Coordinates of C-alpha atoms in Angstrom, one line a residue:
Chain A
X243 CA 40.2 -11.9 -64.5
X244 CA 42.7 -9.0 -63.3
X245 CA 45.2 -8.4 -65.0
X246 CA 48.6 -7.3 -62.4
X247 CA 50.4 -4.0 -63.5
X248 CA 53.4 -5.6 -64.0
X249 CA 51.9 -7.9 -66.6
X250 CA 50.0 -5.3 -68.7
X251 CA 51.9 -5.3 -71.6
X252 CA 51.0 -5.0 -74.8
X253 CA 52.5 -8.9 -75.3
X254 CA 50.4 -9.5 -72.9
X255 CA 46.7 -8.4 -74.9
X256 CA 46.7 -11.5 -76.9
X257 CA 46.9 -13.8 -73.9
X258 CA 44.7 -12.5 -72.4
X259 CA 41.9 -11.6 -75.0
X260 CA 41.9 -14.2 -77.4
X261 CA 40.6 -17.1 -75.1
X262 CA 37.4 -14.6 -74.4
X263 CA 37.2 -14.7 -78.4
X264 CA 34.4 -17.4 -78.5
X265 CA 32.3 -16.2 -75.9
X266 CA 32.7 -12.4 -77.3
X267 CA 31.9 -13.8 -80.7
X268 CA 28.9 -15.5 -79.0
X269 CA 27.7 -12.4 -77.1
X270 CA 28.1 -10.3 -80.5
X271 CA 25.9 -12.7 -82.7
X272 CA 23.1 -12.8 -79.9
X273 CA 23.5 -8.4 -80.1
X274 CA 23.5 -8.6 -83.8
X275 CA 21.4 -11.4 -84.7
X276 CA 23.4 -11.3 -88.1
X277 CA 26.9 -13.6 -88.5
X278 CA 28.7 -10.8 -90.7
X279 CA 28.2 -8.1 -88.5
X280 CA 29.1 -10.1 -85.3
X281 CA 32.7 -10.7 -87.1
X282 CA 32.7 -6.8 -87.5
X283 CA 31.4 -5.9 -84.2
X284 CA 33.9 -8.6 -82.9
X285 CA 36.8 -7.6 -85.2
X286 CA 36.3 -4.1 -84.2
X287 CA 36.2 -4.7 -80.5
X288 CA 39.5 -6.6 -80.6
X289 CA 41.0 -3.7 -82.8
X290 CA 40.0 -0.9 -80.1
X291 CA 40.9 -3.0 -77.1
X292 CA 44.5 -3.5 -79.0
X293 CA 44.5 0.3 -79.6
X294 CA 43.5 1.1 -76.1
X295 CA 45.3 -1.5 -73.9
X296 CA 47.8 0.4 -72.7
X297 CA 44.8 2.9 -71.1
X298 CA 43.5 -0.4 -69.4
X299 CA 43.7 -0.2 -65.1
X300 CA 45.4 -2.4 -64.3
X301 CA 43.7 -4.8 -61.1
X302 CA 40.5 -4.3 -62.7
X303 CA 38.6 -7.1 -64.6
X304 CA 39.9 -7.4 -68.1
X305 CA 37.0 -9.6 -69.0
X306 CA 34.5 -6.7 -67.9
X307 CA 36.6 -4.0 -69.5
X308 CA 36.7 -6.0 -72.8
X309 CA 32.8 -6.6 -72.9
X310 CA 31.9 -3.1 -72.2
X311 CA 34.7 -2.4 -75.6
X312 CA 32.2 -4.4 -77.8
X313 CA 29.1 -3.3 -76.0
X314 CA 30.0 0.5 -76.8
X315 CA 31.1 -0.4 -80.2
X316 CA 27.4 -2.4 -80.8
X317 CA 25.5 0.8 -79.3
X318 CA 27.3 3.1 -82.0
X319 CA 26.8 0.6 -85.2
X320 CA 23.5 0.7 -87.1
X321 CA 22.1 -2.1 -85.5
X322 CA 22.9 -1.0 -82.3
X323 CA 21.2 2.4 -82.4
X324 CA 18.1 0.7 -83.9
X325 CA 18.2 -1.7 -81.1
X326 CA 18.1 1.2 -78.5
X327 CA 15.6 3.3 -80.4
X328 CA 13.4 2.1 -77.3
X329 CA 15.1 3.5 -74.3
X330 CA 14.1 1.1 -71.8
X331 CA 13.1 2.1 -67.9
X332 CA 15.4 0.7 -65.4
X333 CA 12.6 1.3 -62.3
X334 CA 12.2 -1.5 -60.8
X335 CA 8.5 -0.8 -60.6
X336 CA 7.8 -5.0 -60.9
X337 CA 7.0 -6.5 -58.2
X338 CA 8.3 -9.8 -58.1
X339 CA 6.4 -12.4 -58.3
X340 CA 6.9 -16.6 -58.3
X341 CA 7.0 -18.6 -61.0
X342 CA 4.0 -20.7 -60.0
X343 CA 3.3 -24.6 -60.1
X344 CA 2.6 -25.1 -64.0
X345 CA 5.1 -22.6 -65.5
X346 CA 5.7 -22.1 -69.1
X347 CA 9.9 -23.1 -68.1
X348 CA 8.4 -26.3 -66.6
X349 CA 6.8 -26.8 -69.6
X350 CA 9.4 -26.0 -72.1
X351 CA 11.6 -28.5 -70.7
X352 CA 9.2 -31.0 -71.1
X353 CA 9.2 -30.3 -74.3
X354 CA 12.6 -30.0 -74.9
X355 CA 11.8 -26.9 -77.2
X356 CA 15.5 -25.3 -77.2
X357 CA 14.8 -23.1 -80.5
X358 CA 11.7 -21.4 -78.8
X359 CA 14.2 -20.7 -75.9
X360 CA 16.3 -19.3 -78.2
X361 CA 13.8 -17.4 -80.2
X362 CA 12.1 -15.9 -76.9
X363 CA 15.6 -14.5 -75.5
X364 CA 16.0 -12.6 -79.2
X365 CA 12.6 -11.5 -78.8
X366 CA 13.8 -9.6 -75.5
X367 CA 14.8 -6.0 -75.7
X368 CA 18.4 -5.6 -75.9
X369 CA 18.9 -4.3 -72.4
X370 CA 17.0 -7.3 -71.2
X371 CA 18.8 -9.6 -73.7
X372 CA 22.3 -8.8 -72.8
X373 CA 22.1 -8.4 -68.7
X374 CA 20.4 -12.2 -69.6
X375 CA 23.3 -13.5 -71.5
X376 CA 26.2 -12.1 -69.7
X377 CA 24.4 -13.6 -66.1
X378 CA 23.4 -17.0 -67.4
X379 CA 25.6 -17.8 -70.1
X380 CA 28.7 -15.7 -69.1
X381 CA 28.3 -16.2 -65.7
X382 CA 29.5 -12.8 -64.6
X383 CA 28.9 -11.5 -61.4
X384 CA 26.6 -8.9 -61.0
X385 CA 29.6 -6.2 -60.3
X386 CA 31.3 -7.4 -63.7
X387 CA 27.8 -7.5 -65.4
X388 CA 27.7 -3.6 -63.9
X389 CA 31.2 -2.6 -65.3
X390 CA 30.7 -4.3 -68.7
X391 CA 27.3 -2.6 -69.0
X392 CA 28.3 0.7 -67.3
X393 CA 25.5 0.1 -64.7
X394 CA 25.0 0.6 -60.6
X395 CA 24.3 -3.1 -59.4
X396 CA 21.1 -2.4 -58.2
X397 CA 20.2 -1.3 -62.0
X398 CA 21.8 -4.8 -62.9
X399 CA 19.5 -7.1 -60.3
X400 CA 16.3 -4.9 -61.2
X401 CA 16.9 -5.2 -64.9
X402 CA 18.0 -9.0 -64.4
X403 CA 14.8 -9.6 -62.9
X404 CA 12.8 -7.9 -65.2
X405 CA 14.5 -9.9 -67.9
X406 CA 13.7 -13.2 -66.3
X407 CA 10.4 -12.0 -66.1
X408 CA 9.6 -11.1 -69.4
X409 CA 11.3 -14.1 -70.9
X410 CA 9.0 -16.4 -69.1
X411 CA 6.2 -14.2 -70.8
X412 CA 7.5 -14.2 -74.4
X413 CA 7.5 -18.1 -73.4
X414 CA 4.4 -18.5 -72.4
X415 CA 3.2 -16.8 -75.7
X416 CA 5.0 -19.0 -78.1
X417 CA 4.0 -22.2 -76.1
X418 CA 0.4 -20.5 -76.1
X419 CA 0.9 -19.7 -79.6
X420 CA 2.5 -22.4 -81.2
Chain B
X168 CA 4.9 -17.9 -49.6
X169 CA 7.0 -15.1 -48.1
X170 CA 7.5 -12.0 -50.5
X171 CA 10.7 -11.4 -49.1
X172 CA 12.3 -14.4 -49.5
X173 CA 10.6 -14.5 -53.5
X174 CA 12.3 -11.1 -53.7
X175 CA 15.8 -13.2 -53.0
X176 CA 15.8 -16.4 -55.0
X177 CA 17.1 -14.8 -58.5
X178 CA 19.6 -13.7 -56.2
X179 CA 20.6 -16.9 -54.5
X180 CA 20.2 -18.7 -57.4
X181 CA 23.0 -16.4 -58.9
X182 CA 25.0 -16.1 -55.9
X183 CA 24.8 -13.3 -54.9
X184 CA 23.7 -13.4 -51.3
X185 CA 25.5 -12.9 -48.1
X186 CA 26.7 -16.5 -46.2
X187 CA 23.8 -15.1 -43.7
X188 CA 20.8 -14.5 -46.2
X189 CA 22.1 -17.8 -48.0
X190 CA 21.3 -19.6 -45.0
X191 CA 18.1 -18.1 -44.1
X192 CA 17.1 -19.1 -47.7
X193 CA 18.0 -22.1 -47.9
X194 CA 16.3 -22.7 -44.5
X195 CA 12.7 -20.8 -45.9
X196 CA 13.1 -23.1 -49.1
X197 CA 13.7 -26.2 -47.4
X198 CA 10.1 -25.8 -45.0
X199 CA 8.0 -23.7 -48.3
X200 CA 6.5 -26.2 -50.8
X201 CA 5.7 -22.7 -52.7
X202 CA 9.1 -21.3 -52.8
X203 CA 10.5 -24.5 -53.3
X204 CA 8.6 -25.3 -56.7
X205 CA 9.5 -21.7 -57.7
X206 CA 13.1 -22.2 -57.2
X207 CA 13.1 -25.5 -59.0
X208 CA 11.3 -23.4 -62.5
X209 CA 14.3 -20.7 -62.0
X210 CA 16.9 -23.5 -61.5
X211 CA 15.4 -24.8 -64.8
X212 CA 15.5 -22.1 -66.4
X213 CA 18.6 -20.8 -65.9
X214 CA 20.1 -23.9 -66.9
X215 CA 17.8 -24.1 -70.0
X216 CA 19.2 -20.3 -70.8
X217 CA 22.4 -21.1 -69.8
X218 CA 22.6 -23.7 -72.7
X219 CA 20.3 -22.2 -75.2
X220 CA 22.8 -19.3 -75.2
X221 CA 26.0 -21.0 -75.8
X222 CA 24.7 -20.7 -79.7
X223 CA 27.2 -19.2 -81.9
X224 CA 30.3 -20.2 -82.4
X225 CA 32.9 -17.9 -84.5
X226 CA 34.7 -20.1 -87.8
X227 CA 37.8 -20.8 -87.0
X228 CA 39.3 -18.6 -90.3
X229 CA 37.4 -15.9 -88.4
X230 CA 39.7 -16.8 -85.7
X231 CA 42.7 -16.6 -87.5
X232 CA 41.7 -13.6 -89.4
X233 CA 41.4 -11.8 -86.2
X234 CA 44.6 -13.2 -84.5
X235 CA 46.6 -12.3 -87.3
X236 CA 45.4 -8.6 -87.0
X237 CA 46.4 -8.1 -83.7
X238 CA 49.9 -10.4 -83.8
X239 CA 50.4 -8.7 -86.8
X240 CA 50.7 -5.2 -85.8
X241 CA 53.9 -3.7 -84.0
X242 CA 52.7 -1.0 -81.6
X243 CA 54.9 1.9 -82.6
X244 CA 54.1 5.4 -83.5
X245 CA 56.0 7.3 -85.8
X246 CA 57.9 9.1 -83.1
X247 CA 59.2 5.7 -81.2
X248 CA 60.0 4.2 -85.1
X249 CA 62.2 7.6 -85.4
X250 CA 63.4 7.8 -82.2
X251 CA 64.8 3.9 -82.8
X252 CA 65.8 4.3 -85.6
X253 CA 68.5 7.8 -84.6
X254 CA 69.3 6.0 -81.7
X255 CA 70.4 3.1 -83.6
X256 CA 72.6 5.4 -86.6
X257 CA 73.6 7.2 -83.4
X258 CA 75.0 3.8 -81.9
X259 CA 76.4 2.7 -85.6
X260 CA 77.5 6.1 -85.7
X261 CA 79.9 6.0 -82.6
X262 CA 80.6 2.4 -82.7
X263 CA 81.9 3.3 -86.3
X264 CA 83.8 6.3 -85.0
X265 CA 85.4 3.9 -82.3
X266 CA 86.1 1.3 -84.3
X267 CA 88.0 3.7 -86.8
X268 CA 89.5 5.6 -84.2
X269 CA 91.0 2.1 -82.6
X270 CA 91.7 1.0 -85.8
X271 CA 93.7 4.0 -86.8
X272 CA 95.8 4.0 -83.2
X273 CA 96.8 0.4 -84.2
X274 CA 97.9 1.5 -87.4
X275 CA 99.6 4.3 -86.4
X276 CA 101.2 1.8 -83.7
X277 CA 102.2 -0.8 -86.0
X278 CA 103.7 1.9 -88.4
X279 CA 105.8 3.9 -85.7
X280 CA 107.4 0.2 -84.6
X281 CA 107.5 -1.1 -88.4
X282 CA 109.7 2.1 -88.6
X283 CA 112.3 1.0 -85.0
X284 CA 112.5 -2.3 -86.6
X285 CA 113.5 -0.7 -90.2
X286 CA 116.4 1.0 -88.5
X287 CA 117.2 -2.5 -87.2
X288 CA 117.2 -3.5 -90.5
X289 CA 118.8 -0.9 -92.2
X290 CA 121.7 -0.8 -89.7
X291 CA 121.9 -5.2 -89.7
X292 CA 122.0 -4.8 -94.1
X293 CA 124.6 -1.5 -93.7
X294 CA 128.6 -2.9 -94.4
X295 CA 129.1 -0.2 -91.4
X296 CA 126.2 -1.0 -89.3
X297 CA 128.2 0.8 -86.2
X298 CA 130.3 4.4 -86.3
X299 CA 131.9 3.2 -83.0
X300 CA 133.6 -0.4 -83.3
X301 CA 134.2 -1.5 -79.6
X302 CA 133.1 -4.4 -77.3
X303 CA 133.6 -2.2 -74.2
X304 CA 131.1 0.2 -73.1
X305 CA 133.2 2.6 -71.2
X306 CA 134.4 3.1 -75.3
X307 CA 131.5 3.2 -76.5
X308 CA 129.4 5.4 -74.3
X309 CA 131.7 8.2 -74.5
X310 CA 131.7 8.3 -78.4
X311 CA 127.8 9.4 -78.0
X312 CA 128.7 12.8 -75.4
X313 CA 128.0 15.8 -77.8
X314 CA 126.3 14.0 -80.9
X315 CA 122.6 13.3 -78.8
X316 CA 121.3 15.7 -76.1
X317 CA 121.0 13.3 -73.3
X318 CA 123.3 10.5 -71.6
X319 CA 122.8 6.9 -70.8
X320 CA 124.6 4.2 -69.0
X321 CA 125.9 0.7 -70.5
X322 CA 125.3 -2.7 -68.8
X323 CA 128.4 -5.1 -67.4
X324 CA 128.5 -8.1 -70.0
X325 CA 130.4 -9.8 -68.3
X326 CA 128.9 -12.2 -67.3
X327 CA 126.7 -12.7 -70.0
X328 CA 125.7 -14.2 -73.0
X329 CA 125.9 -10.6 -74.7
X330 CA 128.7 -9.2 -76.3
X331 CA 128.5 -5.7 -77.0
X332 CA 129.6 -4.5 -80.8
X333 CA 129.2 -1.0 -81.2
X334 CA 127.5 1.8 -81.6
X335 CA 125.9 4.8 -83.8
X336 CA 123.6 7.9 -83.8
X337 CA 120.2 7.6 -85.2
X338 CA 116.9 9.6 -86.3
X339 CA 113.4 8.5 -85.5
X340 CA 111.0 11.3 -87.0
X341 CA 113.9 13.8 -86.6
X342 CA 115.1 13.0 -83.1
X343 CA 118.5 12.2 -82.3
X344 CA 119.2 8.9 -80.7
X345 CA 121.4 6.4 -79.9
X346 CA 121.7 2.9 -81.4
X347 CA 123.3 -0.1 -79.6
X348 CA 124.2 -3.4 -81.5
X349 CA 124.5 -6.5 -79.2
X350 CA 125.2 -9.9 -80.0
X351 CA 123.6 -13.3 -78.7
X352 CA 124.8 -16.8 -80.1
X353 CA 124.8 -15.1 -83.8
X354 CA 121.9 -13.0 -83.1
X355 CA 122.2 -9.2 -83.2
X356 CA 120.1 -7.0 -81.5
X357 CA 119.6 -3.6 -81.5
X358 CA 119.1 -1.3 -78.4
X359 CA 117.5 2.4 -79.1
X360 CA 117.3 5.0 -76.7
X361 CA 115.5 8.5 -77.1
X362 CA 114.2 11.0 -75.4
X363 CA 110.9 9.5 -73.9
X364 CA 109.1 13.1 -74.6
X365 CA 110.2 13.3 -78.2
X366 CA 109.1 10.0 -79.3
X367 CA 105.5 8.8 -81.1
X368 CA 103.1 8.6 -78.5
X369 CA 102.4 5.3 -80.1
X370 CA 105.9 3.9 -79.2
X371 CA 104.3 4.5 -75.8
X372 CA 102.6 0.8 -75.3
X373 CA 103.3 -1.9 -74.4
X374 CA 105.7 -4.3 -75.3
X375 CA 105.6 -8.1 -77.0
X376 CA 106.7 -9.7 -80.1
X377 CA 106.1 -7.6 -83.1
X378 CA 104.4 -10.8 -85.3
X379 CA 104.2 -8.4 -88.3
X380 CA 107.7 -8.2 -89.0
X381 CA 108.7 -11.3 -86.9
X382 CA 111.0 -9.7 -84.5
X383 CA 110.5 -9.2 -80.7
X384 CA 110.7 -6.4 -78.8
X385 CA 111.2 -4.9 -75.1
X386 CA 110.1 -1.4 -74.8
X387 CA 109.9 0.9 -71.4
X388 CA 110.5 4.0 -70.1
X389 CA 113.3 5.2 -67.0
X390 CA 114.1 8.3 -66.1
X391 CA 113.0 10.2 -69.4
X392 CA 114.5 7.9 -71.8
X393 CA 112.4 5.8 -73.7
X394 CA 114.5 2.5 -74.6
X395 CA 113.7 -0.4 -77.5
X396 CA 115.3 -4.0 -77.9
X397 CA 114.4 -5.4 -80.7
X398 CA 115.8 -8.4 -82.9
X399 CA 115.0 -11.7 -84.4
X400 CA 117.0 -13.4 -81.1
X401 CA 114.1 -15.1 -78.6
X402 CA 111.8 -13.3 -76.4
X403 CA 114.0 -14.5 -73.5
X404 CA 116.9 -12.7 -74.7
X405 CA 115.3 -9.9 -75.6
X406 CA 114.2 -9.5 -72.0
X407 CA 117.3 -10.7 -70.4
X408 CA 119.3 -7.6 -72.0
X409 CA 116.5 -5.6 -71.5
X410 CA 116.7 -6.1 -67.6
X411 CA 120.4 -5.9 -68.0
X412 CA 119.8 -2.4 -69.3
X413 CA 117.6 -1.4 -66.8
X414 CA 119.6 -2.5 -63.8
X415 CA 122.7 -0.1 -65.6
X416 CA 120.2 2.3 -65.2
X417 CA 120.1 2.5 -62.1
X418 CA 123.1 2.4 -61.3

């Protein structure tokens, strides 16, 4: 989504910003985990990119620019600086490895259990969670998943993979588990 | 299976490769059972993730709430709501001063040639409306040498529907001029001549019918003499004399 520099006006913010409003909503309950701060978080991100539009570059991805707005603003609130208490290590020191024949995924859609899918991706860390979201549910590209999360792309695949990685683990404990 | 290619599925799955390395997957996929059960579990569970995340969906009050505050606000600093707002007095201001200023030379127009048709009037309601009784303009034009500083000449009549009825000496703000009476199928019209420089600048326009007194009028200037027909008679016969006059005046 790039916005051309003739267009960037500030007429133009709530074209372009309010039909990202349910996914950005979407993205800031799954950061949250809590409905009332997601409005805030979400309410607060639409406030600063109003604020700061005219700062926006134009031909660059408004979609990214507009994530990365409600990222920031998560990192600074409570919940976000409890979230990164851990500071996670982007080596990618994990070999990959394949999924295998009998994998707990396999198994989860057999079972059709779409709440311990749901409860395994808020188990991730938050770095893991939100590189997750913004690939599969988003469908970003790994450059826009970089400028949303102010991230090389390399960073992006290795962290992407380790994501992947440990949600098939946190799924293979619940399924173990429960 | 082949680590490499393991190393690229996420990847291709995401689309991320090059055409190249897309092909050379797809080609390793196609002839590796292995990779080919491991890229079915990712496809799966990127589709299961894909719709597990779609979970929350914002109220639509929430919605509105947030529209509202972003519609809702103008964008201007104090500065740009100042600035607007001198500009605009500034635009009343001059608009207002140009308005008045047009307005006033309209007045001051109307009332310098309400005053030429009051010594129409005047000399129409006076039982001696002329000092100098005479139908013949080699009469008449004499009688003015000595009493206005400047000289004129008188139009042939001929040939006309004009008769010519006299003449007297009269003031506009103080300067001498000279007032000519002609007559048109009952009509009388009066011909003033002054010095063009001593005039009202305002006598200076143009000429038309003057609708607030109901009289029409030929105004112009030749030759430093600024010269007015008014009277009640047409706008044609106003004109006719008037270019009968003119053509004198060049003679």
């Amino acid at each position: 989504m790039e916005v051309p520099e003739e267009r960037l006006t500030s007429a133009t913010f709530e074209e372009l910003a309010m039909p990202l409003f349910d996914q950005l909503y979407n993205f800031a309950h799954w950061l949250t985990q809590n409905r009332s701060e997601a409005e805030d978080l979400v309410q607060e991100t639409y406030v600063k990119a109003l604020k700061g539009f005219s700062s926006f570059q134009p031909g660059t991805n408004f979609r990214a620019w507009i994530y990365r707005i409600l990222r920031n603003t998560f990192l600074t609130s409570r919940t976000g600086l409890k979230a990164t208490a851990t500071v996670p290590l982007d080596v990618d020191d994990a070999p990959e490895v394949p999924a295998g024949p009998d994998t707990p995924e396999t198994i989860f859609i057999e079972r059709s259990q779409q709440q311990l899918l749901q409860g395994a991706i808020e188990d991730l860390p938050l770095h893991f969670r939100e590189v997750l979201l913004l690939c599969e549910v988003e469908e970003m590209s790994y450059q826009e998943i970089g400028e949303a999360l102010a991230i090389p792309i390399g960073t992006v695949m290795s962290r992407l993979s380790r994501a992947r990685k440990a949600l098939r683990e946190n799924l293979r404990q619940k399924l173990e588990g429960g | 299976m082949a680590d490499d290619f393991t190393a690229k599925l996420d990847s291709y799955l995401d689309g991320e490769l090059r055409a190249d390395e897309i092909k050379a997957v797809g080609l390793h996929v196609r002839s590796c059972p292995a990779c080919s059960a491991d890229i079915l579990s990712r496809v799966q569970l990127k589709r299961a993730v894909q719709i597990a995340g779609k979970r929350y969906a914002p109220s639509a009050e929430f919605r509105a709430r947030v529209r509202r505050k972003i519609a809702a606000r103008p964008r201007f600093s104090p500065v740009r709501v100042w600035l607007t707002a001198a500009s605009t007095i500034a635009v009343l201001l001059v608009a207002g001063l140009l308005a008045n200023y047009v307005g006033n030379q309209r007045l001051e127009r109307r009332h310098a040639f309400s005053e030429i048709a009051d010594l129409h009037v005047a000399t129409l309601a006076s039982p001696n409306p002329v000092d100098v009784v005479s139908t013949d303009r080699h009469t008449v034009k004499p009688w003015f040498q000595g009493k206005i500083p400047f000289t004129f000449n008188l139009p042939e009549l001929s040939n006309s529907e004009f008769t010519l009825l006299g003449g007297r000496v009269v003031y506009l703000e103080q300067t001498p001029g000279a007032q000519l009476i002609y007559q048109v199928r009952k009509h009388e019209i009066s011909v003033f001549i002054f010095q063009d420089g001593a005039v009202n600048p305002a006598l200076r326009e143009a000429s038309g019918p003057l609708r607030h007194v109901s009289f029409n009028l030929q105004s112009w200037s030749d030759k430093g003499l600024r010269y007015f027909v008014i009277g009640d008679a047409s706008g044609d016969d106003i004109r006719n004399l008037a270019d009968l006059l003119k053509n004198a005046a060049k003679s």
